[in-house]
Amino acid sequence: MTEHVNTGFERGTDGPKVILAGVDGSESSLRAAAYAAGLARRQNALLALVYVQPVMAAGASLGAPVGDATAEIAEGLMAEIRDYAERLKGIYDIRWQFHTFRGDPYAGLVSAAEDLTADAVVVGASERAGHRIVGSVAVRLVKAGRWPVTVVP
């Protein structure tokens, strides 16, 4: 008989406790959030909705108030999510949080997943043509191999 020695915590072995969904206001990211909400409800997991505020190089914005614009996007997403959660109250009870991180989408989602100890990451499929050449955030997350990644079309 072999004795099993517990060598420490292993994420996701008893089902996810934290499901992270990246949101940016695009249709695919909102579908990803809805899909992640269903997973979180069924698994009784915390749904962490994450918006990554882009950071532009100095001068790249040509004086445009980019920080203000991304803050408005975050506030708009938060209002939309709260409204949606309020409509579902009493039908589906989902524990959720909204977080914003700064940086490029890939690095921001990686930081969020690490900080929040995510067990799974859900993102929308890229809607930008250039990502076929450079690689989408979803593909980069899968290649990182640190979490199960679900890509929602």
mmCIF file of C-alpha atoms in Angstrom, residues 20 26 30 36 59-60 67 86 96 102 107 117 132 136 152:
data_model
loop_
_atom_site.group_PDB
_atom_site.id
_atom_site.type_symbol
_atom_site.label_atom_id
_atom_site.label_comp_id
_atom_site.label_asym_id
_atom_site.label_seq_id
_atom_site.Cartn_x
_atom_site.Cartn_y
_atom_site.Cartn_z
ATOM 1 C CA LEU A 20 -11.827 35.161 -13.563
ATOM 2 C CA SER A 26 -16.745 44.071 -26.444
ATOM 3 C CA LEU A 30 -19.652 40.237 -22.340
ATOM 4 C CA ALA A 36 -18.269 32.590 -16.533
ATOM 5 C CA GLY A 59 3.002 61.278 -25.985
ATOM 6 C CA ALA A 60 1.260 58.430 -27.794
ATOM 7 C CA GLY A 67 -6.798 57.792 -18.504
ATOM 8 C CA GLU A 86 -29.712 43.360 -9.803
ATOM 9 C CA TRP A 96 -18.960 38.462 -7.783
ATOM 10 C CA ARG A 102 -3.585 48.682 -15.514
ATOM 11 C CA ALA A 107 -0.117 41.232 -18.487
ATOM 12 C CA THR A 117 -5.625 33.156 -7.015
ATOM 13 C CA ARG A 132 -4.286 36.654 -36.228
ATOM 14 C CA SER A 136 -4.592 37.044 -29.210
ATOM 15 C CA VAL A 152 -15.931 32.194 -25.661
#
